mmCIF file of N, CA and C in Angstrom:
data_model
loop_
_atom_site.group_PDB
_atom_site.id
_atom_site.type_symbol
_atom_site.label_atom_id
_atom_site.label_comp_id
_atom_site.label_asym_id
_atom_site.label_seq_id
_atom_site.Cartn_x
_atom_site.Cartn_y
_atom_site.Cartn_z
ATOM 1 N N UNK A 186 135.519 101.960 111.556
ATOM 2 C CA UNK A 186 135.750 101.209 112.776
ATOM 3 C C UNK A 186 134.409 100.686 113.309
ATOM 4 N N UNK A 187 134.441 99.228 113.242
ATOM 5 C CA UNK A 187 133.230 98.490 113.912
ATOM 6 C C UNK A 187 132.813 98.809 115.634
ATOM 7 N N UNK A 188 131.997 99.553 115.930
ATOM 8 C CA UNK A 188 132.148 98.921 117.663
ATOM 9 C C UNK A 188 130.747 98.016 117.730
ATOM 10 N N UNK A 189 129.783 97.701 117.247
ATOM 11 C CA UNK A 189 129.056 96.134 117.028
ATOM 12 C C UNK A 189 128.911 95.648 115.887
ATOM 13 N N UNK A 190 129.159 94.146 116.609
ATOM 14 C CA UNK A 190 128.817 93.257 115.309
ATOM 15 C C UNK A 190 127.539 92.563 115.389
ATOM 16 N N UNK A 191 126.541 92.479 114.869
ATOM 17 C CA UNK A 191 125.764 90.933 114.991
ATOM 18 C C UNK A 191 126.341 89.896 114.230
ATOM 19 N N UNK A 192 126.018 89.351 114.920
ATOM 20 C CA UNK A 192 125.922 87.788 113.708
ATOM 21 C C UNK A 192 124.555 86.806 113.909
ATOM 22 N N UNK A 193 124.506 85.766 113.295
ATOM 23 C CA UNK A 193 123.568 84.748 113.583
ATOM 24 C C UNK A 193 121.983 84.633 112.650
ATOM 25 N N UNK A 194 121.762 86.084 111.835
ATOM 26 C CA UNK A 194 121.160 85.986 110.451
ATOM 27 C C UNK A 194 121.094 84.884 109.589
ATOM 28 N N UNK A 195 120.124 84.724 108.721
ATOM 29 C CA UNK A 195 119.939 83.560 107.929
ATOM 30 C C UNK A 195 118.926 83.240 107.070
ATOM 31 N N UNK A 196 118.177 82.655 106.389
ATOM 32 C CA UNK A 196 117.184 82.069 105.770
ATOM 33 C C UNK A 196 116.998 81.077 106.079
ATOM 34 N N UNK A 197 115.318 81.143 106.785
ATOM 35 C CA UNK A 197 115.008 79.911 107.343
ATOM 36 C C UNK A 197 113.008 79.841 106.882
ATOM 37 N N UNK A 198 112.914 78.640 107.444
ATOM 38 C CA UNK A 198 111.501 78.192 107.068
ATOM 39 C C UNK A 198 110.191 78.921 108.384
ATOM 40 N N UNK A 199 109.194 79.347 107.938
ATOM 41 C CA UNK A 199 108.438 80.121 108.208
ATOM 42 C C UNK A 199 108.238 78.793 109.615
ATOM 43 N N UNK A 200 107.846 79.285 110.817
ATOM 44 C CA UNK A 200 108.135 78.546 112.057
ATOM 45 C C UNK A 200 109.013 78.252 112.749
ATOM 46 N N UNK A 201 110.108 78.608 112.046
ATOM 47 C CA UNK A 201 111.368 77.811 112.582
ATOM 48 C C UNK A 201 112.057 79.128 113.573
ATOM 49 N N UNK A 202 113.394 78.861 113.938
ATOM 50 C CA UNK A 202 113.857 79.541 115.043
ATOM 51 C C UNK A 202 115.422 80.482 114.523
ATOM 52 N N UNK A 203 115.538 81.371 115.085
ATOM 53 C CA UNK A 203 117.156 82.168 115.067
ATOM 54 C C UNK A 203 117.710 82.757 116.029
ATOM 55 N N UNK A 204 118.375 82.886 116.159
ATOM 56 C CA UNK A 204 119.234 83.026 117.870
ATOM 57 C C UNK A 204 120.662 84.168 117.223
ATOM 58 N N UNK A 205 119.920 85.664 117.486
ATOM 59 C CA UNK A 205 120.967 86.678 116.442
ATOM 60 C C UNK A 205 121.559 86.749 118.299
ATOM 61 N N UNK A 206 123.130 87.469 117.697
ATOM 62 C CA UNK A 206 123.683 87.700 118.803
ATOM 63 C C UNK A 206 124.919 89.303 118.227
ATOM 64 N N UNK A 207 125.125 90.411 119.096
ATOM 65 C CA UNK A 207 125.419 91.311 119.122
ATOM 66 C C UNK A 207 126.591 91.518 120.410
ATOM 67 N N UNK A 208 127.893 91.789 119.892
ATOM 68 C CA UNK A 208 128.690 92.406 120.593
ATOM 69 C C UNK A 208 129.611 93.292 120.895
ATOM 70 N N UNK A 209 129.269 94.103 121.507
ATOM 71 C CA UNK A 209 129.737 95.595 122.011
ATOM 72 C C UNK A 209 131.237 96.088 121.874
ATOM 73 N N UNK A 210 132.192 96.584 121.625
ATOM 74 C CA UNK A 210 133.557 96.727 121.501
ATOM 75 C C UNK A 210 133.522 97.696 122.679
ATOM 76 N N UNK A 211 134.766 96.865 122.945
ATOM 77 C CA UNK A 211 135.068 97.390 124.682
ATOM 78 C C UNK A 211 135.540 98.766 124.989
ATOM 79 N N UNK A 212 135.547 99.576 123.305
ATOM 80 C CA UNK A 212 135.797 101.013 124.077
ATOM 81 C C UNK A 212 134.474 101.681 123.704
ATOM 82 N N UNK A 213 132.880 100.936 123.781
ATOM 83 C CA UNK A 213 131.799 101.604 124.200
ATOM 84 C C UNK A 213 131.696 101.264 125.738
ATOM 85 N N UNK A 214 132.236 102.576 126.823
ATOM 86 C CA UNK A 214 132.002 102.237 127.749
ATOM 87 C C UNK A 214 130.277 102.548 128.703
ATOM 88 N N UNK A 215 129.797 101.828 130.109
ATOM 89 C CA UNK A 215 129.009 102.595 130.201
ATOM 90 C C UNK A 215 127.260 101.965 129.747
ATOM 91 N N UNK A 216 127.008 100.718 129.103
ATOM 92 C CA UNK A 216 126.050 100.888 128.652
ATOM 93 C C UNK A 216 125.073 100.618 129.279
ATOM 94 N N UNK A 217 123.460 101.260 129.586
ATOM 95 C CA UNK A 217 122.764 101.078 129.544
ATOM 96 C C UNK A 217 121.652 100.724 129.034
ATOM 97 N N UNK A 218 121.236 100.977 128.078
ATOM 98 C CA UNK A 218 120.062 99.813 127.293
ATOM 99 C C UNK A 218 120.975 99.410 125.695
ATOM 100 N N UNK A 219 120.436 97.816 125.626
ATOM 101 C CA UNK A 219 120.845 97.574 124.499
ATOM 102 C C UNK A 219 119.419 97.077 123.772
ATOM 103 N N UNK A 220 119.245 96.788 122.269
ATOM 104 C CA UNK A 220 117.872 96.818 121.869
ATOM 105 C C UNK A 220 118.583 95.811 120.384
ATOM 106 N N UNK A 221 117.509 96.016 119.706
ATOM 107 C CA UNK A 221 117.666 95.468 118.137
ATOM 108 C C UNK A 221 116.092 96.187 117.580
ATOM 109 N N UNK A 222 116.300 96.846 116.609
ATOM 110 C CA UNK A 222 115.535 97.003 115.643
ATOM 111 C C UNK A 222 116.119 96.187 114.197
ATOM 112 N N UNK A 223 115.121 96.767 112.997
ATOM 113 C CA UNK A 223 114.705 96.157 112.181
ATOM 114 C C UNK A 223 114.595 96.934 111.111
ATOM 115 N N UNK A 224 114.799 96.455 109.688
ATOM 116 C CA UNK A 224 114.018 97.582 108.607
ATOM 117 C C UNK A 224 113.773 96.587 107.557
ATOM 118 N N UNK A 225 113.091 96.364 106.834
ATOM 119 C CA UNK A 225 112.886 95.946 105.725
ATOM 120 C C UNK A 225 112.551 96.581 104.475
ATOM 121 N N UNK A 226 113.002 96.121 103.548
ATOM 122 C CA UNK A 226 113.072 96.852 102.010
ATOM 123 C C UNK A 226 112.013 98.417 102.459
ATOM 124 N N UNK A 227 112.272 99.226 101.436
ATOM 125 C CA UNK A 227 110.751 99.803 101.402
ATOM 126 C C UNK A 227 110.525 100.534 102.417
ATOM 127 N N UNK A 228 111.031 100.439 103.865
ATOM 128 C CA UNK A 228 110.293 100.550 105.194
ATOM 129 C C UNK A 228 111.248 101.211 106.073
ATOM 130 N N UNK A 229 110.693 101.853 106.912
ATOM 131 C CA UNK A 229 111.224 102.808 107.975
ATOM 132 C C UNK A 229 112.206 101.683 109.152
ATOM 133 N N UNK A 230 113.370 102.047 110.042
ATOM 134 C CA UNK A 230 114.052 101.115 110.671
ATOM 135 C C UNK A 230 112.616 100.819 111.887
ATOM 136 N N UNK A 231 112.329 100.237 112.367
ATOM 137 C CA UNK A 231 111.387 99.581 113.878
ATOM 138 C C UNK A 231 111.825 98.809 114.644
ATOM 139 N N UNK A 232 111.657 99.644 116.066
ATOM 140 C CA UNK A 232 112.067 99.003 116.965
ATOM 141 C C UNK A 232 111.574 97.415 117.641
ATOM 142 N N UNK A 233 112.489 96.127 117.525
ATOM 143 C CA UNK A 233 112.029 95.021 117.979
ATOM 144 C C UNK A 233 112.187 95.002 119.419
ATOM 145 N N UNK A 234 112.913 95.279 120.390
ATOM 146 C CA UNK A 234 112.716 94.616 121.646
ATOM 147 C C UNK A 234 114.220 95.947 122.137
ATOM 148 N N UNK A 235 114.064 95.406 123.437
ATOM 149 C CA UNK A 235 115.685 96.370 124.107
ATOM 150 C C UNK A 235 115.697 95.541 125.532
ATOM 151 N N UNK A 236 116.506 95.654 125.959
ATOM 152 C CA UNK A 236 116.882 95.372 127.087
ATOM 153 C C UNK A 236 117.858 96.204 128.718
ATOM 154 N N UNK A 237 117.512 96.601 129.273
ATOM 155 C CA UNK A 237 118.112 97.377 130.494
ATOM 156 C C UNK A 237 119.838 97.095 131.124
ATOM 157 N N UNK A 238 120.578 97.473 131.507
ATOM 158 C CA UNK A 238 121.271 96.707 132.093
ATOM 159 C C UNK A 238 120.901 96.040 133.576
ATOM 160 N N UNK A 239 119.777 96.666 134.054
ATOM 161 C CA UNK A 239 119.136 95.747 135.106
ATOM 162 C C UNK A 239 118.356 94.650 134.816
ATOM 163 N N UNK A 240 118.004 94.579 133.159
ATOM 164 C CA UNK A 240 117.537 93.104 133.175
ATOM 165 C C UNK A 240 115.787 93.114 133.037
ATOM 166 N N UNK A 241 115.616 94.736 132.662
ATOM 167 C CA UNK A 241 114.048 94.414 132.190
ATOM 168 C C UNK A 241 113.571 94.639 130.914
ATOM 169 N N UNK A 242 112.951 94.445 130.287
ATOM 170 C CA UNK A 242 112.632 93.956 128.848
ATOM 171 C C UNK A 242 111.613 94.605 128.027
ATOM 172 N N UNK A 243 111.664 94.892 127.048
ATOM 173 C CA UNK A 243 110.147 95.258 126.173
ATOM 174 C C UNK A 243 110.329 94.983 124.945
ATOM 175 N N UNK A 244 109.101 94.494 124.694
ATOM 176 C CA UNK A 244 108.998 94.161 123.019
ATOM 177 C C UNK A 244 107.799 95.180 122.593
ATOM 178 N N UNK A 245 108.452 95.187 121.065
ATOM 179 C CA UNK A 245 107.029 95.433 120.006
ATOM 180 C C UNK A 245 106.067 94.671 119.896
ATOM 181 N N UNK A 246 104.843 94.856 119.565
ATOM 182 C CA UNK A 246 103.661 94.519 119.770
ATOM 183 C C UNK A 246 104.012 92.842 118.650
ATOM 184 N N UNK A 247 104.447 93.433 117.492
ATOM 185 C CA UNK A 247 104.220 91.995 116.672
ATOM 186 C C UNK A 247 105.129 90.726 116.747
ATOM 187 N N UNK A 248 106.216 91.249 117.792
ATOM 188 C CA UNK A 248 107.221 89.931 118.510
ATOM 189 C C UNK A 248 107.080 89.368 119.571
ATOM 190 N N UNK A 249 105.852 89.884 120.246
ATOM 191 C CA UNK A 249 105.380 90.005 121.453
ATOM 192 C C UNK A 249 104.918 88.241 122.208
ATOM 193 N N UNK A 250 105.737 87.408 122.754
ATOM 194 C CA UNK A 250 105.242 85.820 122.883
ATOM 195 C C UNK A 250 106.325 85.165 121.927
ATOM 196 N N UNK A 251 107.103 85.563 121.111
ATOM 197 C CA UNK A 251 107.623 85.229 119.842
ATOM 198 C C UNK A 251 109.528 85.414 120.458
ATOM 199 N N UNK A 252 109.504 86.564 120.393
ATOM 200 C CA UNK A 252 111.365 86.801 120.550
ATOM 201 C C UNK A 252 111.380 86.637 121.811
ATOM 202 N N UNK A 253 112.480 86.803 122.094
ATOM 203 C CA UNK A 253 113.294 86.910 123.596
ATOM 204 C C UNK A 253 114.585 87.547 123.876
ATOM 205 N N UNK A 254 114.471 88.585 124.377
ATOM 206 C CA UNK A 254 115.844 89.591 124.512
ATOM 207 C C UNK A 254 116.485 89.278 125.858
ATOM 208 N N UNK A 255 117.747 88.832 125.951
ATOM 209 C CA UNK A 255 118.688 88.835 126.806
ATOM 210 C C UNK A 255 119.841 89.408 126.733
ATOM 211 N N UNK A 256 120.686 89.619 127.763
ATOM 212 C CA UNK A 256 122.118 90.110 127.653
ATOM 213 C C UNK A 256 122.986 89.690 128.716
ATOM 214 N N UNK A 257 124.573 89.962 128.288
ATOM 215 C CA UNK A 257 125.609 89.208 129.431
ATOM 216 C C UNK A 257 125.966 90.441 129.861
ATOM 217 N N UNK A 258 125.823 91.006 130.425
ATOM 218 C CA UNK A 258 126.589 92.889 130.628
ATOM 219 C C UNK A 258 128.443 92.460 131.036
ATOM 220 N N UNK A 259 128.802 91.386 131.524
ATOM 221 C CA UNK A 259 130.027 90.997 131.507
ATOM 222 C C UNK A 259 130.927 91.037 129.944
ATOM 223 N N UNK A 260 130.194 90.401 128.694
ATOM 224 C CA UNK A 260 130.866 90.185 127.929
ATOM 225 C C UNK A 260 130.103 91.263 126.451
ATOM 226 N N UNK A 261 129.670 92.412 127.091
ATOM 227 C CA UNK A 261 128.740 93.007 126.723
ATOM 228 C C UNK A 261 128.447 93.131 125.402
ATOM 229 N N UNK A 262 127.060 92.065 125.320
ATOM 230 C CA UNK A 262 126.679 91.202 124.357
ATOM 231 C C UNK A 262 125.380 90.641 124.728
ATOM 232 N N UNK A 263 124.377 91.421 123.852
ATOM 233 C CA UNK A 263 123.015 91.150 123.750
ATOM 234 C C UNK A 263 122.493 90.131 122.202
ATOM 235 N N UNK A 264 121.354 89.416 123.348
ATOM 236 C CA UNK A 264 121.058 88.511 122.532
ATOM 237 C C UNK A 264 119.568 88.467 122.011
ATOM 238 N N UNK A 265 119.182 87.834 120.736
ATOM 239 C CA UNK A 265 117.888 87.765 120.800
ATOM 240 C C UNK A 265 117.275 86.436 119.822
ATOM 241 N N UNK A 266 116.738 85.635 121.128
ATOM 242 C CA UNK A 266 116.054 84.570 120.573
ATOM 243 C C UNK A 266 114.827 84.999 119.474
ATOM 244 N N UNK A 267 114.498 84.618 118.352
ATOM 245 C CA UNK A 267 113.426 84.412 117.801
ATOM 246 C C UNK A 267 112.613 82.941 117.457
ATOM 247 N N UNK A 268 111.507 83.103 117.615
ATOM 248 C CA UNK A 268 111.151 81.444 117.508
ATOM 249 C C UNK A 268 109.689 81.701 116.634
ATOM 250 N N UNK A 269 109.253 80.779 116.419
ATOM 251 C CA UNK A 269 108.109 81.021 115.417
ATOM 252 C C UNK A 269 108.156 82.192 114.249
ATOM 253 N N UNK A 270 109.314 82.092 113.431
ATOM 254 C CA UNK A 270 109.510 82.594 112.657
ATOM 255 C C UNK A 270 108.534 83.199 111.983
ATOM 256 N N UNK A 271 108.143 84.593 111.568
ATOM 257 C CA UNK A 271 107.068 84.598 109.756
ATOM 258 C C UNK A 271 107.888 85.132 108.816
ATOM 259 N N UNK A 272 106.878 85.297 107.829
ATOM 260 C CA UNK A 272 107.382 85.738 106.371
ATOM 261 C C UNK A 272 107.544 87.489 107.009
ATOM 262 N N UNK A 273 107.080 88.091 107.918
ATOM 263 C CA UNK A 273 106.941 89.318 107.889
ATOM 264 C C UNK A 273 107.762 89.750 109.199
ATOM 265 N N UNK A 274 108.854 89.147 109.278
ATOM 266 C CA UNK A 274 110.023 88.872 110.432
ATOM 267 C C UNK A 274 111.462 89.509 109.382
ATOM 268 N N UNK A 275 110.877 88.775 107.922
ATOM 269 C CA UNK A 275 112.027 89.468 107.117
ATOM 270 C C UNK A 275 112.215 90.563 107.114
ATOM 271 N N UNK A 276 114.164 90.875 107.267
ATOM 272 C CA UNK A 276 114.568 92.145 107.848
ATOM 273 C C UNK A 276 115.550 92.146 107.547
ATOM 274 N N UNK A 277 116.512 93.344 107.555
ATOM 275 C CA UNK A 277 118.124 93.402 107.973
ATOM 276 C C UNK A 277 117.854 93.811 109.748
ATOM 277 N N UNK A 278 117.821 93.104 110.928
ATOM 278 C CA UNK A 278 118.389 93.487 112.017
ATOM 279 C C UNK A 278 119.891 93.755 112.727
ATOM 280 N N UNK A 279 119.516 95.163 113.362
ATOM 281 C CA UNK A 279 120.669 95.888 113.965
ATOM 282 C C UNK A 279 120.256 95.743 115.379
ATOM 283 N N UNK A 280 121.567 95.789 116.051
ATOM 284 C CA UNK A 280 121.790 95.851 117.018
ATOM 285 C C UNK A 280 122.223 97.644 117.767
ATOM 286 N N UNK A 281 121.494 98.095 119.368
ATOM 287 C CA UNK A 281 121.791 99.035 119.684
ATOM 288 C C UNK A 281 122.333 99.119 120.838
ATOM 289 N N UNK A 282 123.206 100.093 121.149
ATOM 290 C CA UNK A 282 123.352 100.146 122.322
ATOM 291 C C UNK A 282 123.829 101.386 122.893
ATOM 292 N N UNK A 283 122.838 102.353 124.437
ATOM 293 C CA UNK A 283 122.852 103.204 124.411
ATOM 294 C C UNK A 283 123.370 104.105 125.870
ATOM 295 N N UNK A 284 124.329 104.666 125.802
ATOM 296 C CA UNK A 284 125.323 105.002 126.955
ATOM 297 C C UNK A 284 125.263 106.435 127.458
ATOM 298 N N UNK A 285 125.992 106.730 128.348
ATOM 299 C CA UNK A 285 126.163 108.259 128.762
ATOM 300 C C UNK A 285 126.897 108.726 127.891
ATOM 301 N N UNK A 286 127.221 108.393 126.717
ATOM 302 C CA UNK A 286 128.126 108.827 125.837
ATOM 303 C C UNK A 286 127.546 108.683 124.485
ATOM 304 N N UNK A 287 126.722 107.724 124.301
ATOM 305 C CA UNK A 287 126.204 107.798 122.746
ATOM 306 C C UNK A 287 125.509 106.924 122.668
ATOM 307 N N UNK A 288 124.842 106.798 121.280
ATOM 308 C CA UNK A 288 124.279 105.783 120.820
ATOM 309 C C UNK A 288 125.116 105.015 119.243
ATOM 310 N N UNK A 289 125.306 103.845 119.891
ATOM 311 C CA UNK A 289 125.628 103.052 118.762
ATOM 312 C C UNK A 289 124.977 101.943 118.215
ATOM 313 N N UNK A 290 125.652 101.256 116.999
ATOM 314 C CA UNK A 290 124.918 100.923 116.007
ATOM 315 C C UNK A 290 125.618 100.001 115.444
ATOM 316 N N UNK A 291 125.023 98.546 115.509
ATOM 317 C CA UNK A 291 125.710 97.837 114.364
ATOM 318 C C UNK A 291 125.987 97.695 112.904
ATOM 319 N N UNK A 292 125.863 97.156 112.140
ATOM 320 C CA UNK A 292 125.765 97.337 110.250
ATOM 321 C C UNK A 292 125.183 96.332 109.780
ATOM 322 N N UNK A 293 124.109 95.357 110.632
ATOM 323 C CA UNK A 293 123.049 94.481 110.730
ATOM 324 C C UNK A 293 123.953 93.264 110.113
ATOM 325 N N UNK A 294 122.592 92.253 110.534
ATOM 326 C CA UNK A 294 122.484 91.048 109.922
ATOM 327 C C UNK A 294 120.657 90.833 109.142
ATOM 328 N N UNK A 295 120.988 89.961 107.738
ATOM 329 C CA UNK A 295 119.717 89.786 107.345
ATOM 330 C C UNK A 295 119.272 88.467 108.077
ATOM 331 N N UNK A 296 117.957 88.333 108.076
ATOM 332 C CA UNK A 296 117.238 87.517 108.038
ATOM 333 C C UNK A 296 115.711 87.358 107.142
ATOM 334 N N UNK A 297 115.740 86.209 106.504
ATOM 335 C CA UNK A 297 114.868 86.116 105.758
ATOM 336 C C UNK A 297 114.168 84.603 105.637
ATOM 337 N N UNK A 298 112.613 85.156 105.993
ATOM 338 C CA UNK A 298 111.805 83.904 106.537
ATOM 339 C C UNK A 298 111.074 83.580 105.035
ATOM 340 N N UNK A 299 111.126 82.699 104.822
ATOM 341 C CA UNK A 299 110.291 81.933 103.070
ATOM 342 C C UNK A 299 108.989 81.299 104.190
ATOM 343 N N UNK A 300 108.299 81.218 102.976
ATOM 344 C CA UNK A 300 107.130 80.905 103.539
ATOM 345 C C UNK A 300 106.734 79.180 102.947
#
């Protein structure tokens, strides 16, 4: 049983832009921070960015000027702009989201930046 999906993954050209989007199934009730990490081949999962349900923000150091984390807490569904794509952006990203009740987890989307 899915309770997030992302979508919006892709292969794109090193600079260019992706706009992943993540949404919550309505019997995660409750949430307070939603986020997206990252893992690539080889590599431990890392955290990219999260977001509050009040609406304040943090990124990792190397997305830092680059992504942009938002969310609708109405249609509860977090988003995350990326823009200036790199080769070292390539990932499977997941989506999180974390409640008085648990932490859940999407089953990612890839993205993969060519150079």
């Amino acid at each position: 049983q899915v309770q997030m999906v992302e979508s919006g993954g892709g292969l794109v050209q090193a600079g260019k832009s992706l706009r992943l989007s993540c949404v919550a199934n309505g019997s995660i009730f409750n949430i307070n921070v939603m986020g997206w990490y990252r893992q690539a081949p080889g590599k431990q999962r890392e955290f990219v960015a999260y977001i509050t349900s009040r609406g304040w923000a943090n990124y990792a150091d190397p997305v830092k000027g680059r992504f942009t984390i938002s969310r609708d807490n109405a249609k509860n569904t977090v988003y995350l702009q990326m823009n200036s794509l790199k080769p070292e952006d390539t990932a499977v990203y997941y989506c999180n989201a974390v409640s008085g009740f648990g932490n859940y987890w999407g089953q990612g989307t890839q993205v993969t930046v060519s150079s």
